[in-house]
């Protein structure tokens, strides 16, 4: 089993979080909200070969849930707003936070796959 140096994994994740090409760190990783560009505009690397599958939404749910739920419960306990008002506020914040976090997680997963050499071809084996 091949090992990947931790610094390359960190580099891939950092570049992915910045939504940059994991190969060069310069080109944009996405051509639209969550669509990975077919080729990097700076180095030409094909980043669509790195799978992300269900990992980005899974990570996003974990992060958003762990931030939103305690805050929603605390605000409800502290200020006792009407339940529907509390629900409307925190649901809106959760949706916005999800939309902001999902591209970051997808970039990080693609960067991790780049660093570890996992491609769609090797992931299916
Ligand atoms: Zn590139």
mmCIF file with all atom_site columns, C-alpha atoms and ligand atoms in Angstrom:
data_model
loop_
_atom_site.group_PDB
_atom_site.id
_atom_site.type_symbol
_atom_site.label_atom_id
_atom_site.label_alt_id
_atom_site.label_comp_id
_atom_site.label_asym_id
_atom_site.label_entity_id
_atom_site.label_seq_id
_atom_site.pdbx_PDB_ins_code
_atom_site.Cartn_x
_atom_site.Cartn_y
_atom_site.Cartn_z
_atom_site.occupancy
_atom_site.B_iso_or_equiv
_atom_site.pdbx_formal_charge
_atom_site.auth_seq_id
_atom_site.auth_comp_id
_atom_site.auth_asym_id
_atom_site.auth_atom_id
_atom_site.pdbx_PDB_model_num
ATOM   1   C  CA  . UNK A 1 1   ? 0.000   0.000  0.000   1.00 0.00 ? 1   UNK A CA  1
ATOM   2   C  CA  . UNK A 1 2   ? 1.404   3.341  -1.050  1.00 0.00 ? 2   UNK A CA  1
ATOM   3   C  CA  . UNK A 1 3   ? 1.648   6.068  1.514   1.00 0.00 ? 3   UNK A CA  1
ATOM   4   C  CA  . UNK A 1 4   ? 1.127   9.731  0.832   1.00 0.00 ? 4   UNK A CA  1
ATOM   5   C  CA  . UNK A 1 5   ? 3.129   12.323 2.680   1.00 0.00 ? 5   UNK A CA  1
ATOM   6   C  CA  . UNK A 1 6   ? 0.943   14.369 5.042   1.00 0.00 ? 6   UNK A CA  1
ATOM   7   C  CA  . UNK A 1 7   ? 2.168   17.671 3.605   1.00 0.00 ? 7   UNK A CA  1
ATOM   8   C  CA  . UNK A 1 8   ? 0.780   16.747 0.175   1.00 0.00 ? 8   UNK A CA  1
ATOM   9   C  CA  . UNK A 1 9   ? -2.566  15.873 1.719   1.00 0.00 ? 9   UNK A CA  1
ATOM   10  C  CA  . UNK A 1 10  ? -2.602  19.213 3.564   1.00 0.00 ? 10  UNK A CA  1
ATOM   11  C  CA  . UNK A 1 11  ? -1.647  21.021 0.382   1.00 0.00 ? 11  UNK A CA  1
ATOM   12  C  CA  . UNK A 1 12  ? -4.413  19.326 -1.591  1.00 0.00 ? 12  UNK A CA  1
ATOM   13  C  CA  . UNK A 1 13  ? -7.011  20.071 1.079   1.00 0.00 ? 13  UNK A CA  1
ATOM   14  C  CA  . UNK A 1 14  ? -5.887  23.713 1.423   1.00 0.00 ? 14  UNK A CA  1
ATOM   15  C  CA  . UNK A 1 15  ? -6.018  24.270 -2.321  1.00 0.00 ? 15  UNK A CA  1
ATOM   16  C  CA  . UNK A 1 16  ? -9.402  22.560 -2.477  1.00 0.00 ? 16  UNK A CA  1
ATOM   17  C  CA  . UNK A 1 17  ? -10.764 24.688 0.372   1.00 0.00 ? 17  UNK A CA  1
ATOM   18  C  CA  . UNK A 1 18  ? -9.598  27.733 -1.583  1.00 0.00 ? 18  UNK A CA  1
ATOM   19  C  CA  . UNK A 1 19  ? -11.480 26.247 -4.571  1.00 0.00 ? 19  UNK A CA  1
ATOM   20  C  CA  . UNK A 1 20  ? -8.286  26.171 -6.602  1.00 0.00 ? 20  UNK A CA  1
ATOM   21  C  CA  . UNK A 1 21  ? -6.841  23.433 -8.774  1.00 0.00 ? 21  UNK A CA  1
ATOM   22  C  CA  . UNK A 1 22  ? -5.089  20.938 -6.471  1.00 0.00 ? 22  UNK A CA  1
ATOM   23  C  CA  . UNK A 1 23  ? -2.345  20.395 -9.058  1.00 0.00 ? 23  UNK A CA  1
ATOM   24  C  CA  . UNK A 1 24  ? -1.159  24.001 -9.486  1.00 0.00 ? 24  UNK A CA  1
ATOM   25  C  CA  . UNK A 1 25  ? -3.135  26.026 -6.921  1.00 0.00 ? 25  UNK A CA  1
ATOM   26  C  CA  . UNK A 1 26  ? -3.795  28.764 -9.487  1.00 0.00 ? 26  UNK A CA  1
ATOM   27  C  CA  . UNK A 1 27  ? -6.721  27.805 -11.710 1.00 0.00 ? 27  UNK A CA  1
ATOM   28  C  CA  . UNK A 1 28  ? -10.302 27.732 -10.450 1.00 0.00 ? 28  UNK A CA  1
ATOM   29  C  CA  . UNK A 1 29  ? -11.500 24.280 -9.429  1.00 0.00 ? 29  UNK A CA  1
ATOM   30  C  CA  . UNK A 1 30  ? -15.166 24.853 -10.290 1.00 0.00 ? 30  UNK A CA  1
ATOM   31  C  CA  . UNK A 1 31  ? -16.735 26.137 -13.487 1.00 0.00 ? 31  UNK A CA  1
ATOM   32  C  CA  . UNK A 1 32  ? -20.064 26.660 -11.697 1.00 0.00 ? 32  UNK A CA  1
ATOM   33  C  CA  . UNK A 1 33  ? -21.386 26.268 -8.136  1.00 0.00 ? 33  UNK A CA  1
ATOM   34  C  CA  . UNK A 1 34  ? -20.373 22.624 -7.638  1.00 0.00 ? 34  UNK A CA  1
ATOM   35  C  CA  . UNK A 1 35  ? -19.317 21.570 -11.144 1.00 0.00 ? 35  UNK A CA  1
ATOM   36  C  CA  . UNK A 1 36  ? -15.622 20.762 -11.370 1.00 0.00 ? 36  UNK A CA  1
ATOM   37  C  CA  . UNK A 1 37  ? -14.000 22.310 -14.448 1.00 0.00 ? 37  UNK A CA  1
ATOM   38  C  CA  . UNK A 1 38  ? -13.014 19.796 -17.131 1.00 0.00 ? 38  UNK A CA  1
ATOM   39  C  CA  . UNK A 1 39  ? -9.533  21.263 -17.370 1.00 0.00 ? 39  UNK A CA  1
ATOM   40  C  CA  . UNK A 1 40  ? -7.653  23.721 -15.202 1.00 0.00 ? 40  UNK A CA  1
ATOM   41  C  CA  . UNK A 1 41  ? -7.399  27.148 -16.827 1.00 0.00 ? 41  UNK A CA  1
ATOM   42  C  CA  . UNK A 1 42  ? -3.799  27.476 -15.589 1.00 0.00 ? 42  UNK A CA  1
ATOM   43  C  CA  . UNK A 1 43  ? -2.206  24.014 -15.950 1.00 0.00 ? 43  UNK A CA  1
ATOM   44  C  CA  . UNK A 1 44  ? -4.757  22.025 -17.945 1.00 0.00 ? 44  UNK A CA  1
ATOM   45  C  CA  . UNK A 1 45  ? -5.124  19.275 -15.309 1.00 0.00 ? 45  UNK A CA  1
ATOM   46  C  CA  . UNK A 1 46  ? -8.327  17.231 -15.524 1.00 0.00 ? 46  UNK A CA  1
ATOM   47  C  CA  . UNK A 1 47  ? -9.746  17.510 -12.019 1.00 0.00 ? 47  UNK A CA  1
ATOM   48  C  CA  . UNK A 1 48  ? -12.987 15.735 -12.931 1.00 0.00 ? 48  UNK A CA  1
ATOM   49  C  CA  . UNK A 1 49  ? -11.088 12.447 -12.570 1.00 0.00 ? 49  UNK A CA  1
ATOM   50  C  CA  . UNK A 1 50  ? -11.041 12.869 -8.777  1.00 0.00 ? 50  UNK A CA  1
ATOM   51  C  CA  . UNK A 1 51  ? -14.235 11.551 -7.188  1.00 0.00 ? 51  UNK A CA  1
ATOM   52  C  CA  . UNK A 1 52  ? -16.044 13.275 -4.357  1.00 0.00 ? 52  UNK A CA  1
ATOM   53  C  CA  . UNK A 1 53  ? -19.353 11.376 -4.420  1.00 0.00 ? 53  UNK A CA  1
ATOM   54  C  CA  . UNK A 1 54  ? -21.278 11.717 -1.138  1.00 0.00 ? 54  UNK A CA  1
ATOM   55  C  CA  . UNK A 1 55  ? -18.427 12.940 1.051   1.00 0.00 ? 55  UNK A CA  1
ATOM   56  C  CA  . UNK A 1 56  ? -18.986 16.726 0.626   1.00 0.00 ? 56  UNK A CA  1
ATOM   57  C  CA  . UNK A 1 57  ? -22.677 16.694 1.647   1.00 0.00 ? 57  UNK A CA  1
ATOM   58  C  CA  . UNK A 1 58  ? -21.872 14.309 4.482   1.00 0.00 ? 58  UNK A CA  1
ATOM   59  C  CA  . UNK A 1 59  ? -19.136 16.584 5.834   1.00 0.00 ? 59  UNK A CA  1
ATOM   60  C  CA  . UNK A 1 60  ? -21.341 19.639 5.313   1.00 0.00 ? 60  UNK A CA  1
ATOM   61  C  CA  . UNK A 1 61  ? -24.195 18.123 7.316   1.00 0.00 ? 61  UNK A CA  1
ATOM   62  C  CA  . UNK A 1 62  ? -21.804 17.257 10.149  1.00 0.00 ? 62  UNK A CA  1
ATOM   63  C  CA  . UNK A 1 63  ? -20.310 20.760 10.283  1.00 0.00 ? 63  UNK A CA  1
ATOM   64  C  CA  . UNK A 1 64  ? -23.538 22.730 9.827   1.00 0.00 ? 64  UNK A CA  1
ATOM   65  C  CA  . UNK A 1 65  ? -25.455 20.499 12.221  1.00 0.00 ? 65  UNK A CA  1
ATOM   66  C  CA  . UNK A 1 66  ? -22.834 20.823 14.942  1.00 0.00 ? 66  UNK A CA  1
ATOM   67  C  CA  . UNK A 1 67  ? -22.837 24.620 14.637  1.00 0.00 ? 67  UNK A CA  1
ATOM   68  C  CA  . UNK A 1 68  ? -26.543 25.316 14.086  1.00 0.00 ? 68  UNK A CA  1
ATOM   69  C  CA  . UNK A 1 69  ? -28.216 22.944 16.523  1.00 0.00 ? 69  UNK A CA  1
ATOM   70  C  CA  . UNK A 1 70  ? -26.424 24.106 19.699  1.00 0.00 ? 70  UNK A CA  1
ATOM   71  C  CA  . UNK A 1 71  ? -26.895 27.751 18.716  1.00 0.00 ? 71  UNK A CA  1
ATOM   72  C  CA  . UNK A 1 72  ? -30.587 27.196 17.952  1.00 0.00 ? 72  UNK A CA  1
ATOM   73  C  CA  . UNK A 1 73  ? -31.116 25.461 21.285  1.00 0.00 ? 73  UNK A CA  1
ATOM   74  C  CA  . UNK A 1 74  ? -29.122 28.098 23.187  1.00 0.00 ? 74  UNK A CA  1
ATOM   75  C  CA  . UNK A 1 75  ? -30.992 30.987 21.568  1.00 0.00 ? 75  UNK A CA  1
ATOM   76  C  CA  . UNK A 1 76  ? -34.295 29.322 22.312  1.00 0.00 ? 76  UNK A CA  1
ATOM   77  C  CA  . UNK A 1 77  ? -33.321 28.791 25.951  1.00 0.00 ? 77  UNK A CA  1
ATOM   78  C  CA  . UNK A 1 78  ? -31.838 32.283 26.356  1.00 0.00 ? 78  UNK A CA  1
ATOM   79  C  CA  . UNK A 1 79  ? -34.433 34.472 24.658  1.00 0.00 ? 79  UNK A CA  1
ATOM   80  C  CA  . UNK A 1 80  ? -37.492 32.245 24.449  1.00 0.00 ? 80  UNK A CA  1
ATOM   81  C  CA  . UNK A 1 81  ? -38.596 33.496 21.040  1.00 0.00 ? 81  UNK A CA  1
ATOM   82  C  CA  . UNK A 1 82  ? -41.706 32.027 19.531  1.00 0.00 ? 82  UNK A CA  1
ATOM   83  C  CA  . UNK A 1 83  ? -40.839 28.515 18.368  1.00 0.00 ? 83  UNK A CA  1
ATOM   84  C  CA  . UNK A 1 84  ? -41.743 29.285 14.738  1.00 0.00 ? 84  UNK A CA  1
ATOM   85  C  CA  . UNK A 1 85  ? -39.625 32.430 14.749  1.00 0.00 ? 85  UNK A CA  1
ATOM   86  C  CA  . UNK A 1 86  ? -36.665 30.493 16.139  1.00 0.00 ? 86  UNK A CA  1
ATOM   87  C  CA  . UNK A 1 87  ? -37.204 27.760 13.554  1.00 0.00 ? 87  UNK A CA  1
ATOM   88  C  CA  . UNK A 1 88  ? -37.464 30.251 10.676  1.00 0.00 ? 88  UNK A CA  1
ATOM   89  C  CA  . UNK A 1 89  ? -34.304 32.092 11.714  1.00 0.00 ? 89  UNK A CA  1
ATOM   90  C  CA  . UNK A 1 90  ? -32.147 29.017 12.229  1.00 0.00 ? 90  UNK A CA  1
ATOM   91  C  CA  . UNK A 1 91  ? -33.454 27.200 9.176   1.00 0.00 ? 91  UNK A CA  1
ATOM   92  C  CA  . UNK A 1 92  ? -32.533 30.216 7.049   1.00 0.00 ? 92  UNK A CA  1
ATOM   93  C  CA  . UNK A 1 93  ? -29.077 30.377 8.607   1.00 0.00 ? 93  UNK A CA  1
ATOM   94  C  CA  . UNK A 1 94  ? -28.624 26.621 8.137   1.00 0.00 ? 94  UNK A CA  1
ATOM   95  C  CA  . UNK A 1 95  ? -29.511 26.875 4.438   1.00 0.00 ? 95  UNK A CA  1
ATOM   96  C  CA  . UNK A 1 96  ? -27.107 29.764 3.891   1.00 0.00 ? 96  UNK A CA  1
ATOM   97  C  CA  . UNK A 1 97  ? -24.355 28.028 5.834   1.00 0.00 ? 97  UNK A CA  1
ATOM   98  C  CA  . UNK A 1 98  ? -24.915 24.829 3.849   1.00 0.00 ? 98  UNK A CA  1
ATOM   99  C  CA  . UNK A 1 99  ? -24.638 26.705 0.544   1.00 0.00 ? 99  UNK A CA  1
ATOM   100 C  CA  . UNK A 1 100 ? -21.426 28.345 1.759   1.00 0.00 ? 100 UNK A CA  1
ATOM   101 C  CA  . UNK A 1 101 ? -19.868 25.164 3.165   1.00 0.00 ? 101 UNK A CA  1
ATOM   102 C  CA  . UNK A 1 102 ? -20.691 22.671 0.410   1.00 0.00 ? 102 UNK A CA  1
ATOM   103 C  CA  . UNK A 1 103 ? -18.242 24.043 -2.221  1.00 0.00 ? 103 UNK A CA  1
ATOM   104 C  CA  . UNK A 1 104 ? -15.503 24.179 0.424   1.00 0.00 ? 104 UNK A CA  1
ATOM   105 C  CA  . UNK A 1 105 ? -16.052 20.541 1.345   1.00 0.00 ? 105 UNK A CA  1
ATOM   106 C  CA  . UNK A 1 106 ? -16.228 19.443 -2.276  1.00 0.00 ? 106 UNK A CA  1
ATOM   107 C  CA  . UNK A 1 107 ? -12.969 21.264 -2.988  1.00 0.00 ? 107 UNK A CA  1
ATOM   108 C  CA  . UNK A 1 108 ? -11.333 19.698 0.064   1.00 0.00 ? 108 UNK A CA  1
ATOM   109 C  CA  . UNK A 1 109 ? -12.458 16.193 -0.950  1.00 0.00 ? 109 UNK A CA  1
ATOM   110 C  CA  . UNK A 1 110 ? -11.205 16.677 -4.522  1.00 0.00 ? 110 UNK A CA  1
ATOM   111 C  CA  . UNK A 1 111 ? -7.916  18.005 -3.124  1.00 0.00 ? 111 UNK A CA  1
ATOM   112 C  CA  . UNK A 1 112 ? -7.652  15.016 -0.798  1.00 0.00 ? 112 UNK A CA  1
ATOM   113 C  CA  . UNK A 1 113 ? -8.320  12.627 -3.691  1.00 0.00 ? 113 UNK A CA  1
ATOM   114 C  CA  . UNK A 1 114 ? -5.647  14.404 -5.757  1.00 0.00 ? 114 UNK A CA  1
ATOM   115 C  CA  . UNK A 1 115 ? -3.125  14.128 -2.909  1.00 0.00 ? 115 UNK A CA  1
ATOM   116 C  CA  . UNK A 1 116 ? -3.805  10.452 -2.296  1.00 0.00 ? 116 UNK A CA  1
ATOM   117 C  CA  . UNK A 1 117 ? -4.013  9.555  -5.993  1.00 0.00 ? 117 UNK A CA  1
ATOM   118 C  CA  . UNK A 1 118 ? -7.582  8.293  -5.822  1.00 0.00 ? 118 UNK A CA  1
ATOM   119 C  CA  . UNK A 1 119 ? -9.276  8.654  -9.196  1.00 0.00 ? 119 UNK A CA  1
ATOM   120 C  CA  . UNK A 1 120 ? -12.658 7.515  -10.487 1.00 0.00 ? 120 UNK A CA  1
ATOM   121 C  CA  . UNK A 1 121 ? -10.885 4.569  -12.117 1.00 0.00 ? 121 UNK A CA  1
ATOM   122 C  CA  . UNK A 1 122 ? -9.032  3.433  -8.977  1.00 0.00 ? 122 UNK A CA  1
ATOM   123 C  CA  . UNK A 1 123 ? -12.049 4.079  -6.722  1.00 0.00 ? 123 UNK A CA  1
ATOM   124 C  CA  . UNK A 1 124 ? -14.169 1.560  -8.679  1.00 0.00 ? 124 UNK A CA  1
ATOM   125 C  CA  . UNK A 1 125 ? -11.691 -1.299 -8.219  1.00 0.00 ? 125 UNK A CA  1
HETATM 126 ZN ZN1 . LIG B 2 .   ? -4.150  23.693 -12.349 1.00 0.00 ? 1   LIG B ZN1 1
#
